[in-house]
Structures are given as structure tokens and as C-alpha cells.
Short mmCIF file of C-alpha atoms in Angstrom, two decimals:
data_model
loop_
_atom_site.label_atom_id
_atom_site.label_comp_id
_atom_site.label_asym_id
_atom_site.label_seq_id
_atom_site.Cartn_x
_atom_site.Cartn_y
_atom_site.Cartn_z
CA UNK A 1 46.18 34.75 -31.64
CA UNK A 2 46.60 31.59 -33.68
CA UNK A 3 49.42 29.64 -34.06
CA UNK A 4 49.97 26.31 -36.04
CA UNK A 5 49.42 23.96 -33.50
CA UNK A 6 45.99 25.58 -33.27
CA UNK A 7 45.76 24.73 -37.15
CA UNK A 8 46.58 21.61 -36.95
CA UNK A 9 44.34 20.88 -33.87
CA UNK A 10 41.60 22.33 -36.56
CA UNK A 11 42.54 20.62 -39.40
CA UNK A 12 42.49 17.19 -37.43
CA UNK A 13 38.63 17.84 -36.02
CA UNK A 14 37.86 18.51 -40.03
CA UNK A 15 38.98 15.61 -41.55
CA UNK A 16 37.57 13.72 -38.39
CA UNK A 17 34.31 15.08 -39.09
CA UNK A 18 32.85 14.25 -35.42
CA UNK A 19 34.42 15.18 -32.49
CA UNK A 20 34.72 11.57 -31.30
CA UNK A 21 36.40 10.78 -33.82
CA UNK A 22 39.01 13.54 -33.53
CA UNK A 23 39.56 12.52 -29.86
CA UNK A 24 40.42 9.22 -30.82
CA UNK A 25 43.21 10.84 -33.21
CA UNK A 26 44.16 12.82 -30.67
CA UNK A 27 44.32 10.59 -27.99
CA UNK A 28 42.37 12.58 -25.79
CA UNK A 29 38.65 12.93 -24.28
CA UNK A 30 35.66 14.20 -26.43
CA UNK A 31 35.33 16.82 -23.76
CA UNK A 32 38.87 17.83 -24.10
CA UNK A 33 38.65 18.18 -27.85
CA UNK A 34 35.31 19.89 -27.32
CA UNK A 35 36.87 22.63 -24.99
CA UNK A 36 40.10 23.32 -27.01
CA UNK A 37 37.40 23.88 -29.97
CA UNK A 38 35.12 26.53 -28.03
CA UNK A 39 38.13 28.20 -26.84
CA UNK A 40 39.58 28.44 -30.56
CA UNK A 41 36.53 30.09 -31.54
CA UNK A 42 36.43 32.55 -28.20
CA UNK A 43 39.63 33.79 -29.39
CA UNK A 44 38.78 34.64 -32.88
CA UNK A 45 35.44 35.69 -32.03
CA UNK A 46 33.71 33.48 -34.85
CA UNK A 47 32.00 30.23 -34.77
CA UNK A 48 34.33 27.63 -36.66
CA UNK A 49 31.55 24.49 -36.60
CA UNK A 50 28.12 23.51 -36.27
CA UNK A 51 27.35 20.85 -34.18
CA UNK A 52 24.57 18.48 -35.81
CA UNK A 53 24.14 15.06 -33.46
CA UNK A 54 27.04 13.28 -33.26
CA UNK A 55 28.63 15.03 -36.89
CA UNK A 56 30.01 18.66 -37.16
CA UNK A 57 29.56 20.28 -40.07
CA UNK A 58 31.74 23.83 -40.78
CA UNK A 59 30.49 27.03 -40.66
CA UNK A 60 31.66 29.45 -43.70
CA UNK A 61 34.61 30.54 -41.40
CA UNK A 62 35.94 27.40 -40.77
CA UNK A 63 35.64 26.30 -44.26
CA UNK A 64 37.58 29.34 -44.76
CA UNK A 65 40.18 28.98 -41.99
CA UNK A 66 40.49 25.26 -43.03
CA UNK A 67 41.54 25.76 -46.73
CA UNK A 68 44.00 28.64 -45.07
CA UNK A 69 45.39 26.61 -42.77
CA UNK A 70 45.76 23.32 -45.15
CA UNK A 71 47.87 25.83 -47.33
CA UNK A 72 50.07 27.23 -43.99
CA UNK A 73 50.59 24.04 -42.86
CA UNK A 74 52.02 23.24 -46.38
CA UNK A 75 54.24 26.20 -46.69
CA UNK A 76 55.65 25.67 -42.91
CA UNK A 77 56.46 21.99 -44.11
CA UNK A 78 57.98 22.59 -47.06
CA UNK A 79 59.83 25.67 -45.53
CA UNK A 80 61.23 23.61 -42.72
CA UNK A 81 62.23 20.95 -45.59
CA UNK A 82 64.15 23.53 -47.10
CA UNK A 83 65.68 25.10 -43.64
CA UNK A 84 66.66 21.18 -43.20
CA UNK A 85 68.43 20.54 -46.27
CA UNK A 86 70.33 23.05 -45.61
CA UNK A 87 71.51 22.47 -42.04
CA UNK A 88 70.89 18.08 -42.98
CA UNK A 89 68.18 18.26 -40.48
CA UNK A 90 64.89 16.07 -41.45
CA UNK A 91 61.83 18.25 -39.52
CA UNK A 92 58.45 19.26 -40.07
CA UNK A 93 54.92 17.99 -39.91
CA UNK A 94 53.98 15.33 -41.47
CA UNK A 95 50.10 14.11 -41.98
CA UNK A 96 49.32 10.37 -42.88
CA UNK A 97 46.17 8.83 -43.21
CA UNK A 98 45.49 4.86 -42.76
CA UNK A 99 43.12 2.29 -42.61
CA UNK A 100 42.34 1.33 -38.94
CA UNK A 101 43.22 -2.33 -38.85
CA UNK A 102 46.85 -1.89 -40.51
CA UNK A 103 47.06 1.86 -39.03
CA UNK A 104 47.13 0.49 -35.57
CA UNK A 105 49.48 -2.46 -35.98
CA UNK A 106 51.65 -1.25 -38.75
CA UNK A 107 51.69 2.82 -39.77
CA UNK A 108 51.85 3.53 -35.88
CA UNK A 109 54.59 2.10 -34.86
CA UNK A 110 56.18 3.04 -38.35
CA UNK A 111 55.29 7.09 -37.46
CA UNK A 112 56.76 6.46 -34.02
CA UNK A 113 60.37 5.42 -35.88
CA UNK A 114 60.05 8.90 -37.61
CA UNK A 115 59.76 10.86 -34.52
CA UNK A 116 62.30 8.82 -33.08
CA UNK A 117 64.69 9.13 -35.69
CA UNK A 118 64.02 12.84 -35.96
CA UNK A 119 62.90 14.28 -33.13
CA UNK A 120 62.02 17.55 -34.92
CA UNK A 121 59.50 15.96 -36.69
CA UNK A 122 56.19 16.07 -35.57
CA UNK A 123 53.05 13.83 -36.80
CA UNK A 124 49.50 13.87 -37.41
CA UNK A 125 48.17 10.10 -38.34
CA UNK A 126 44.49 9.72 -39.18
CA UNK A 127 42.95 6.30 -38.43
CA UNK A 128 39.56 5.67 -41.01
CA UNK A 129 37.40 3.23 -42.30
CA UNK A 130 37.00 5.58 -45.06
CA UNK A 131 40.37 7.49 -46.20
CA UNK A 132 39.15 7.45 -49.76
CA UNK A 133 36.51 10.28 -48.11
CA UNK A 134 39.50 12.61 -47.03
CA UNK A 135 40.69 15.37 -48.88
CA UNK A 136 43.90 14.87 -50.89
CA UNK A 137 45.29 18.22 -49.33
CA UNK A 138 44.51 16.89 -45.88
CA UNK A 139 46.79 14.46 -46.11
CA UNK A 140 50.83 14.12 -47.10
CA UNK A 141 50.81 10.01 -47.36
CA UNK A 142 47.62 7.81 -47.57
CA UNK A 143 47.92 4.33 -46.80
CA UNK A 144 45.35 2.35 -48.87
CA UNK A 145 45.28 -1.66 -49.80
CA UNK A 146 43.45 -2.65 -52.04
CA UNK A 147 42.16 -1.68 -55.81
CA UNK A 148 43.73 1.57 -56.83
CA UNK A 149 40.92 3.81 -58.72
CA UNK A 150 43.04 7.57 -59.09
CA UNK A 151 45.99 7.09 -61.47
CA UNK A 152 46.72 10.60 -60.62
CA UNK A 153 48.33 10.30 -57.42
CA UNK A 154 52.02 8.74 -57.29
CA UNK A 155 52.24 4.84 -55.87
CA UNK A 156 54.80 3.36 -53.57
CA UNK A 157 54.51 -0.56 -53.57
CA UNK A 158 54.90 -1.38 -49.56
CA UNK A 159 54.23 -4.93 -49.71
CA UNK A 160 52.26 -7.68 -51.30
CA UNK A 161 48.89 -8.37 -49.81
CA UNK A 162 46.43 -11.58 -50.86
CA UNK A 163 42.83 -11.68 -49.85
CA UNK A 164 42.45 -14.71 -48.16
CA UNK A 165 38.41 -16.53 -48.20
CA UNK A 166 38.89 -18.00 -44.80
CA UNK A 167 36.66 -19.53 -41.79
CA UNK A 168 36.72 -21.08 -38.00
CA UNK A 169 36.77 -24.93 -37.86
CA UNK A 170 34.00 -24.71 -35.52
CA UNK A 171 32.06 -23.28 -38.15
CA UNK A 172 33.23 -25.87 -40.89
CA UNK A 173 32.00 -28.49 -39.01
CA UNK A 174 28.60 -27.18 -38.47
CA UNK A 175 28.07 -26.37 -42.07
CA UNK A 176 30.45 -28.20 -43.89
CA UNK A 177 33.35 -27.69 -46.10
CA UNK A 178 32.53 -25.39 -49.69
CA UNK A 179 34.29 -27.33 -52.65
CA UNK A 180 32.95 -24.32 -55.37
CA UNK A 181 32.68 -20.46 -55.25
CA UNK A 182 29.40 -20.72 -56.33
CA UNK A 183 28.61 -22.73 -52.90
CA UNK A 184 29.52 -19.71 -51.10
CA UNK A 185 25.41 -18.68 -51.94
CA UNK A 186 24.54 -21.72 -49.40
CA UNK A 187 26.97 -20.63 -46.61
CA UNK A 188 26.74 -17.93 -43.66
CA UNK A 189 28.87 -15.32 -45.25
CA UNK A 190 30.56 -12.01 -43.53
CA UNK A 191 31.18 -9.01 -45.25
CA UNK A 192 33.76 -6.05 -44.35
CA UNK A 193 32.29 -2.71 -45.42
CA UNK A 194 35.15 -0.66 -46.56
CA UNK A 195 36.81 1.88 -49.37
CA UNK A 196 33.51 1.95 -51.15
CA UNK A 197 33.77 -1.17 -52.66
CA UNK A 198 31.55 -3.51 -53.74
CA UNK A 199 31.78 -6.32 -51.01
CA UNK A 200 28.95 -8.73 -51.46
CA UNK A 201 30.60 -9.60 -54.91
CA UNK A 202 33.12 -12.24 -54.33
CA UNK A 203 35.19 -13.12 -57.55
CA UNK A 204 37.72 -15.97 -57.77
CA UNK A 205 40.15 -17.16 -60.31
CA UNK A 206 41.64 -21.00 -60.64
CA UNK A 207 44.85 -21.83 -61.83
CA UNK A 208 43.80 -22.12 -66.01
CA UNK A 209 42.38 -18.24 -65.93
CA UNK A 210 38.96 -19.06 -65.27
CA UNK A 211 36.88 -17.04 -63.18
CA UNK A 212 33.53 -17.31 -60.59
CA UNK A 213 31.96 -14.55 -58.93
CA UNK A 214 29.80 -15.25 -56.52
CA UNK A 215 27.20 -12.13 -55.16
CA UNK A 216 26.85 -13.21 -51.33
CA UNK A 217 24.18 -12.46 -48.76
CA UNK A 218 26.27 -11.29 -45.62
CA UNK A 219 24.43 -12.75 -42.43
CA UNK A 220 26.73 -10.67 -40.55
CA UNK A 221 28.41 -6.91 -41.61
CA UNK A 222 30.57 -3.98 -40.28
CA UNK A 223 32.63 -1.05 -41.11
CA UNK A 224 35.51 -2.59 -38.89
CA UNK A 225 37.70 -5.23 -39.67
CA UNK A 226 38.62 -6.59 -36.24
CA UNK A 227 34.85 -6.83 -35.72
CA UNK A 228 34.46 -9.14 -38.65
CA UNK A 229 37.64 -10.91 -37.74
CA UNK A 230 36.94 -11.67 -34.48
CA UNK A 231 33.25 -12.98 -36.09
CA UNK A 232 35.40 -15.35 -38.32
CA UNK A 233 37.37 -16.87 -35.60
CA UNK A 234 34.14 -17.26 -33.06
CA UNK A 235 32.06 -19.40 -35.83
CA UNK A 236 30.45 -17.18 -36.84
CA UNK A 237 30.59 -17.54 -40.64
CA UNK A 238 33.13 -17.23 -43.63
CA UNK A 239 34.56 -14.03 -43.92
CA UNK A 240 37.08 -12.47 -47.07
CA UNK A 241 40.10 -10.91 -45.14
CA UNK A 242 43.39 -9.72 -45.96
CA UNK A 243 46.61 -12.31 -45.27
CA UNK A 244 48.42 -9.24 -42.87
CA UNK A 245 45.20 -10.04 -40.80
CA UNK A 246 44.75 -13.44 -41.12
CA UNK A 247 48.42 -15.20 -41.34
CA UNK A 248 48.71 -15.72 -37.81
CA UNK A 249 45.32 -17.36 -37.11
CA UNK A 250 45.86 -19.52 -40.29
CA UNK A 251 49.02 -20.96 -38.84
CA UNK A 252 47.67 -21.91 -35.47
CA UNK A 253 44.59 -23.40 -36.76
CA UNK A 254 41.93 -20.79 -35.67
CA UNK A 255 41.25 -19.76 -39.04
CA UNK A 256 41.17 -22.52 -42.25
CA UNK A 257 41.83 -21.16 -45.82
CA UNK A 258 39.13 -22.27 -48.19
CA UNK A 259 38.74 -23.01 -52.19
CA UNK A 260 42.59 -23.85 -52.37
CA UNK A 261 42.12 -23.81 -56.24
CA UNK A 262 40.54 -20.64 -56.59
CA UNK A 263 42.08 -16.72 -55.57
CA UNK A 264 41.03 -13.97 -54.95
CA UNK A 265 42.15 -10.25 -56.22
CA UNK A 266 45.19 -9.20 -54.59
CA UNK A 267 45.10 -6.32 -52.07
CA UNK A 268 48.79 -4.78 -51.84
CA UNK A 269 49.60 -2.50 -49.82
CA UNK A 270 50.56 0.64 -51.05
CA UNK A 271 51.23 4.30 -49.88
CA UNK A 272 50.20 7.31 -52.20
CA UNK A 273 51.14 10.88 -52.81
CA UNK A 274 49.61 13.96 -53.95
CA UNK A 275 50.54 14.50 -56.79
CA UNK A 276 50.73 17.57 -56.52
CA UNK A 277 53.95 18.11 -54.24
CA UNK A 278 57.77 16.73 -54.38
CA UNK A 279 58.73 14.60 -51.92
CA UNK A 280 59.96 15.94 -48.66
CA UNK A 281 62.27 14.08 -46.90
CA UNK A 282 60.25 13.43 -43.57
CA UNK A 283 58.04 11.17 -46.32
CA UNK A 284 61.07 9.87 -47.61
CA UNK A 285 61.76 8.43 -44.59
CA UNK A 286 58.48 7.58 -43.28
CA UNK A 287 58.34 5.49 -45.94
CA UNK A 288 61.42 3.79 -45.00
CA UNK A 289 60.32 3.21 -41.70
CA UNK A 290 56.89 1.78 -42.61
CA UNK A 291 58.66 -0.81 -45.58
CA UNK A 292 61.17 -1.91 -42.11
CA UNK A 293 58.33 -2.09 -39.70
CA UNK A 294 56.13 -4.75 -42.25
CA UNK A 295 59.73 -6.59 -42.69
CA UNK A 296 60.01 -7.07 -39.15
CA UNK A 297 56.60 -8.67 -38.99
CA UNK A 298 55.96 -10.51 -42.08
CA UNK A 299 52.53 -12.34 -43.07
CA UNK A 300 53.32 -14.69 -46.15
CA UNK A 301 50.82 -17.56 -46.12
CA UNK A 302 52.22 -20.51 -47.69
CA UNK A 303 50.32 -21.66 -50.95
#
């Protein structure tokens, strides 16, 4: 009556939390996701969610069935880890949660190594602006960059990341060129909304230890990173962005790095693990393949 794929299915629409959402993970229509839902609950005779605008918000069962089904999904991992060892055979599923930005150009392609490496391997990966919002046991890696607030889950160091204070030439020479952080309170600043961070709070360090921070009033914000990227490059304003994002643009002269003297924090990226679990060797190797894929397309920004 309910197998895992129907678990995973449900565990995918929960840590969604809308069903758009979940399509996009899916790579399938809202409709789609929406019928596969109604018939999971015509087969078990319960109602799983309630539907609330364009959020879903679970029902008693479907808390119930999701905290079940986080723990099967677990067990059938870890069992198919051991099975695998065994036989040297790398399987299971394996859940991994990313920003979008990086998720799209980096973890994806890194997930599709895995499953071509290992064919009995299957994957789940979670694009949000907001992983930090995600359960720890709905996920098996997490993909975060920038400042790391839980000591408690285990760190791999993917790469080094700078945050880059960048802008359009277009717009520099409309409003001119700032020589201080503190004229950053003068300019048309952009701010990326995202991990729950405080964004409108700009701090800089120079080369003797000294440090600026500048609180900024964002003409222009958004939850998505490409959105205030492609801002940046269309004149729109100076933006803080990472250098994985920006390196390219600040080669060929769409973008201009600003305050050479002054840096920001760093924002490495870095994968994390739950604690509470060894590491099975489908994450071994994910891990692997994600460290190879940023290798093959480096960012460094001279200076």
C-alpha cells in the first residue's frame, strides 16, 4: 500500500512546504505533484495535508507518517550501505539540500556524477533560499556558504569563497566611484535576502585590522540571487555577492570590484552533516564529486 518511493515523494512535498515548490524539485507540474498527493491519501484513506493558499501545512497524520518515513528512509539507506559494503557496491538514497544559485550550477551536476558513477544510487536534491529552515533529519548533506552558526553538525571545507562589493560601470558612471565604506550610505545599494542574516549591515576590514560597517538602505531587494545579480550587471545599483557568482562578470568587465582596500567576511563553501549519523559511502563520494565539479570550474578573483 505504500512503498518508499511513495515516502520519499512525501517527504520531498514536506520539506518543500508548497506544492510549487515541490514540483520544481521534482521536475514536474504542480498538477502532477498535486494528483500523486490526493492519490497517496485515497490509498491510505487519511488526509496527509491541508492546503492553506499557496502553503500546505500537515495534518496530524502526515506529521506522523513524515517522522515515520524520515526514520524508514534512514534505515533503508543505511541498510543498503551495509548490503554494499559487503558486495563493494555504493547504493542507496541520498538527500542533499542547497542553496539555489550554487545548487543549480554546482551540487547538480555534482549529484548527477553520483548517479553516474553508481547507478544504484538514487537522489533527492532540495533547491532553497532558506535550507537553514529544513529539518536536520530531512536532509543527509546541506550545502551552506556562508557564516556557520551550529557547531554541532560536522564541516567539510569545499572551497574558499570571498564576498565580493561589486557594481556595473554603467552605474559607476552615473553615480560615481565610492572611495570609503561609509560612502556606501550615499549610493543605490542591493541587498540579497538569504540564511537569515543580517544583510543591510555591510562590514569591511583594510589591510592594518581596522574595520567599517556600514548599515545600508537597499533601493532594490530579493530572496534570489540571480535576481539581484542580474540588477548589478543592468545598473541598477551596488550589490554584495559571492566571487563563484561574480568571477566571470568581473573578468569581462560587466561587473567592477569596489573598495580595493577594504574586505569583506569570507563566505566558504562548505557541506555539513548530521551529526548524528556515520558517513555512508554514497556521501563519501558525493562529496568527492562536488570538490571535482568546483575544480573543474574555478572562480579565484585576482587581488
Amino acid at each position: 500500500m505504500l512503498s518508499s518511493e511513495d515516502l520519499r515523494f512525501f517527504l520531498t512535498v514536506v520539506a518543500a512546504r508548497s506544492l510549487a515548490e515541490a514540483a520544481r524539485t521534482l521536475d514536474v507540474t504542480p498538477p502532477a505533484v498535486t494528483q500523486r498527493l490526493a492519490g497517496l491519501e485515497r490509498r491510505l484513506g487519511i488526509r496527509l495535508v491541508e492546503r492553506t493558499g499557496r502553503r500546505i501545512a500537515l495534518t496530524d497524520e502526515g506529521e506522523l507518517l513524515a517522522a515515520r518515513g524520515r526514520r524508514i528512509c534512514e534505515d533503508l539507506g543505511q541498510l543498503a550501505d551495509t548490503l554494499g559494503s559487503r558486495g563493494s557496491v555504493i547504493a542507496g538514497h541520498l538527500r542533499v539540500l542547497a542553496p539555489l544559485g550554487f545548487g543549480h550550477r554546482y551540487v547538480g551536476p555534482a549529484v548527477a556524477r553520483v548517479r553516474r558513477d553508481y547507478p544504484e544510487v538514487t537522489a533527492t536534491l532540495t533547491l532553497s533560499d532558506r535550507p537553514g529552515r529544513v529539518a536536520e533529519d530531512g536532509w543527509d548533506v546541506l550545502v551552506h556558504i556562508g557564516e556557520l552558526r551550529d557547531s554541532a553538525l560536522v564541516m567539510h571545507r569545499i572551497a574558499a569563497n570571498r564576498r565580493i562589493l561589486c557594481a556595473a560601470p554603467a552605474y559607476l558612471r552615473r553615480r560615481g566611484m565610492p572611495a570609503r565604506p561609509e560612502d556606501l550610505r550615499t549610493h543605490e545599494c542591493i541587498a540579497l535576502r538569504e540564511n537569515d542574516e543580517d544583510v543591510t549591515l555591510w562590514r569591511f576590514t583594510d589591510a592594518r585590522g581596522e574595520t567599517a560597517s556600514v548599515r545600508i538602505d537597499p533601493v532594490l531587494a530579493s530572496t534570489e540571487g540571480a535576481v539581484v545579480h542580474d540588477w548589478a550587471v543592468a545598473g541598477m545599483g551596488i550589490m554584495v555577492r559571492s566571487e563563484w557568482d561574480v568571477a566571470g562578470d568581473l573578468r569581462d568587465g560587466r561587473l567592477v570590484a569596489l573598495l580595493p582596500g577594504w574586505r569583506l567576511p569570507d563566505a566558504d563553501v562548505i557541506a555539513l552533516l548530521p551529526s548524528r549519523q556515520e558517513r555512508s559511502a554514497r556521501t563519501s563520494h558525493f562529496l568527492t564529486c562536488l570538490r571535482a565539479e568546483v575544480q573543474a570550474h574555478p572562480w579565484t578573483v585576482a587581488g
